[in-house]
């Protein structure tokens, strides 16, 4: 998505900075490429730390600082404005915070020796912008699998706000009664619920067998049950042969075992880091092709930082590099990069891979490693999977909670947790997440003084019951 | 509640053990005084570890193993049987698990030298029972403040299941339209909601000013608001002069500033440990008059253990002894005592003082130390109190969440957390609870990878926002 600069073509311009009083006192040029979570967090924080820094944000779309994760919930409600998801408008960053916002500006190349970013402005003119410190916060882009018909009208994706507007407009303009979602990850499942809320029948399809294959089967079966209860077609293990238009209008998604007619296709098979700009500048890449950064968010070039979905992180359990594009990390990495740009030594310990999502009435949560990931990382994993209740004995409104824990036989460490239930999973996962940061043993975690009251859980919290079971296997 | 044995009176009998095959192989006599959470946890676990141990439980009421914390929720529903709260009946422990259950048996004295427990059976006869190991799990008893009229009919307490039955029967038998609750702790607040659910108007009164005085005012004000919204009278700072009968029937609770007429009074000013039996046997007591135990639940006598609400614990933040009668600790301590009785070395690190309760639509949670407790323990506390949202920006169903964190200026350690909100507090408190067990710094806690999805919180979890604010003050 970040093309290199064409050798010839548009006239190159210097970006002009308005000559204000403060301009004369500029101590440093901090250029940020990408104006979403990581980029705008960094821009704001740098300006707050040091008002005399000139911060310039290059954003290729017209949107900055919005809640991308909120899009499925916005799409679920026809009359809600997609722009409700904008947290702070570019004009506010510009006028209230003194950040130079360049919307529609595409960064096309970085020249690390000359300390310049080159790109195209909204009129297609090239520009060249000097920097003292540069932050690459270009995010991630949806993956389009190589399927015949993937470029047909009515085949949509959902990554940035403009995608969301287009999808919502498509629903408004077409009488969408049936949708096919290619992919079964978080976004796919959230969009499945959003479309169902609008009365759209949904089929989900993907080539690999297993719904949420990273999840313990006892838990993923609960997700499958709830999808089936809502009459969602779940076609995992179906290699997709192609998408083609129907004669009567609409589309059909063909696979060996199923031919799914629909009015709309959503492609949600995952995202890839927008690291082309960094790679072309000779910066080192890490897992998944993300930009490799150290704990201070430095890339392999000391004046270039990277943060957000385009960059990697250290996993607190393995200590190894990993790429997990998640919103909290993006915001936190943006802050930390700004700290370091401003001379404040901030190092991020890393991520535990904590994630939660809602799918219909279920809360699904995970943190840390799966058993397979643990084995791949050289641990000797043992697991325990339990089913217990969300509330105390005899308390009204009880529902099942399933917990899966992973521990290491060799060290006794807690390595990961997964939870599924109608209530009490989304926030409970934070306890094992903290335990992973603290490198806690399963034994120590099992002794945690967790909260109890009848409306909120059994005396022995589900996590403790699972930890007690896991202890027997270590 | 555990009187000493009278010098004269009933004939003393030896408790006879049935002469079964297994009886001949008894390896050890383990006597448990008190058959609720700690006692029955210990009895069951010991028998599971070593089937050839003879386990005898002396319980002075007719109830064992029930969910005392569930009583307010049971009382809220007129046609729900109070015995629904029984987790496992005495007959099951006796017949299925081979535990000798002695209901209605009151332990009156321990002779540590003779290794005997002396007491009275349901017929009033004294007995003397030998032990190799003894567990005191006598729980706690409600405090009756010295108020004229405290012994009038219609003045009730709620501690054990029999109290619950009496209270429920009182509500069924009398046309209770108005109740006064003396005290404003967890039980008082839960009962306030339970009575309100039955259409009973409730006033709460106590001498000390401040509703939940341990709580940060910004948070306790939210609790007060919700009580007032439900038309509960909150009379804190009202010294109670007496309870007296009204001419037309019913009672009146008189104080300097208010005279509260009612049909029923609930005394819920707290509990005191039932440690008289232990004290009379010369065992060492700890904070609050609770029985002092080490991490292996040994009292000052090596053959006598204590567990549950009658015993103290070490606080994981201060490392000092504390007395906090809570259900999870009772169960866990029962297990650990049984382990040690059976030769399995189990030591409990201690408690963080994690507690949660529901009061009408609010979840109220805490863990660790308050600012005042921290100062008293020799820390140099700093606090941060924030208000944020329970869900993501622009997500429907948002409600305020208030978080109060306490940290130590000297060491940077996290010392405590409090939360109040309509959702997302009860389970979230477990994350700082685990952090307290790990002796985490506020800085490290602030880097925790906590879960995010729009229905469940903002990108920066409320706890992280509070931690970031607290960091500025350390």
Short mmCIF file of C-alpha atoms in Angstrom, two decimals, chain B residues 22-23 25-29 46-47 49-55:
data_model
loop_
_atom_site.label_atom_id
_atom_site.label_comp_id
_atom_site.label_asym_id
_atom_site.label_seq_id
_atom_site.Cartn_x
_atom_site.Cartn_y
_atom_site.Cartn_z
CA UNK B 22 -11.71 -49.71 58.02
CA UNK B 23 -11.86 -48.64 61.61
CA UNK B 25 -6.84 -49.56 60.09
CA UNK B 26 -7.27 -45.99 61.30
CA UNK B 27 -3.89 -44.32 60.99
CA UNK B 28 -4.75 -41.11 62.74
CA UNK B 29 -7.59 -39.22 64.38
CA UNK B 46 -7.84 -35.15 54.32
CA UNK B 47 -10.09 -38.13 53.64
CA UNK B 49 -5.51 -37.77 50.62
CA UNK B 50 -5.54 -40.59 53.15
CA UNK B 51 -8.65 -42.75 53.30
CA UNK B 52 -7.35 -44.46 56.45
CA UNK B 53 -7.49 -41.27 58.50
CA UNK B 54 -10.52 -41.06 60.78
CA UNK B 55 -11.99 -37.61 60.30
#
